[in-house]
Structure formats: C-alpha cells, structure tokens
Short mmCIF file of C-alpha atoms in Angstrom, two decimals:
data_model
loop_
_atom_site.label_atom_id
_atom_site.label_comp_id
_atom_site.label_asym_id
_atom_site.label_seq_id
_atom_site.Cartn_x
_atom_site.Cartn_y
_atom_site.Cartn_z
CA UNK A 1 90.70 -70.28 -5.80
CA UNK A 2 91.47 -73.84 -7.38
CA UNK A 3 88.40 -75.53 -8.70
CA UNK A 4 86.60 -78.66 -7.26
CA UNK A 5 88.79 -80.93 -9.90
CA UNK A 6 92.00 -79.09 -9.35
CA UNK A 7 91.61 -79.73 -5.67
CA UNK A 8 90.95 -83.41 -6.61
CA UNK A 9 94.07 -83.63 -9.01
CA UNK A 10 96.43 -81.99 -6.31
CA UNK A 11 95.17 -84.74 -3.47
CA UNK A 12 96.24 -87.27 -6.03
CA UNK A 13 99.97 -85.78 -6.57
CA UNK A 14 100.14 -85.21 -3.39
CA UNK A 15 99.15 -89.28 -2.25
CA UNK A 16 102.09 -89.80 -4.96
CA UNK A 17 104.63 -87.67 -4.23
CA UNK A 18 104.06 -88.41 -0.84
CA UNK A 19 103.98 -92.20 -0.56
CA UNK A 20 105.78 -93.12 -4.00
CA UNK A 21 107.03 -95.96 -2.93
CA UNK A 22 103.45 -97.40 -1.75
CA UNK A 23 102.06 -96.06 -4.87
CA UNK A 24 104.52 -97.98 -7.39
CA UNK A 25 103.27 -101.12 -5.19
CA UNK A 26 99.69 -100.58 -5.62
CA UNK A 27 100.84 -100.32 -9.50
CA UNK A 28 102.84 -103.06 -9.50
CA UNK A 29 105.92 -101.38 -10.23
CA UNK A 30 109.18 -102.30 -8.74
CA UNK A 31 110.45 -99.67 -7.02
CA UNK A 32 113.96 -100.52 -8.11
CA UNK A 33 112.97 -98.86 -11.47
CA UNK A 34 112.34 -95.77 -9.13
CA UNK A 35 113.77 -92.85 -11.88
CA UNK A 36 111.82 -94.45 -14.72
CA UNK A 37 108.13 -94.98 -13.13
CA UNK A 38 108.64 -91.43 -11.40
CA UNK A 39 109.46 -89.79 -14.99
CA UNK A 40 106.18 -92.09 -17.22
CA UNK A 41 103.87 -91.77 -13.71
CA UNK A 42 104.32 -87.65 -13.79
CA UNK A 43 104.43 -87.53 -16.99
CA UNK A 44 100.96 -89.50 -17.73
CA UNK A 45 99.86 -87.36 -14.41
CA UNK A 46 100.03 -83.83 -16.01
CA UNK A 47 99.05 -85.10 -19.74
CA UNK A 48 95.87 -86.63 -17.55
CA UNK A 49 95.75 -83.36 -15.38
CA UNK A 50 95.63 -81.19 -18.29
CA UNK A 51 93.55 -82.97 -20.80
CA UNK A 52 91.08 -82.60 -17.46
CA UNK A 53 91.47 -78.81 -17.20
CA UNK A 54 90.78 -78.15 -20.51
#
C-alpha cells in the first residue's frame, strides 16, 4: 500500500502528465519547447520525489 506522500507525489504526476500542456502554462513555459520542459520537469520530479521518499 503506497504511503500518504506517495499518494500525494502520484496526484502530482498524474495533474502533469495529464494536462502538460496547462501545466507548462502555469510555469510559464512555452509549450513549443515541449521535449525540453518534459525531460528538466520529470527529471526535477523524480530527483524531488525521491529526495522525499528517503
């Protein structure tokens, strides 16, 4: 069973993955850049994730 902050982290990737468009808005990103902010935004995601789970 995930823990209470696990649960929290995977409603957060899913808002992103689901809606990345809207999300690189609300970050000010232009979604042109699409490949890039998808490759620093998941990677900053898991180093956050698992510097959280530790």
């Amino acid at each position: 069973k995930k823990s209470n902050i696990e649960y929290q982290y995977s409603l957060v990737y899913k808002y992103i993955r689901d809606d990345f468009e809207q999300f690189l808005e609300s970050i000010d990103i232009d979604f042109k850049d699409e490949e890039f902010a998808k490759s620093v935004i998941l990677t900053a995601f898991f180093e956050f994730c698992d510097e959280g789970l530790q």
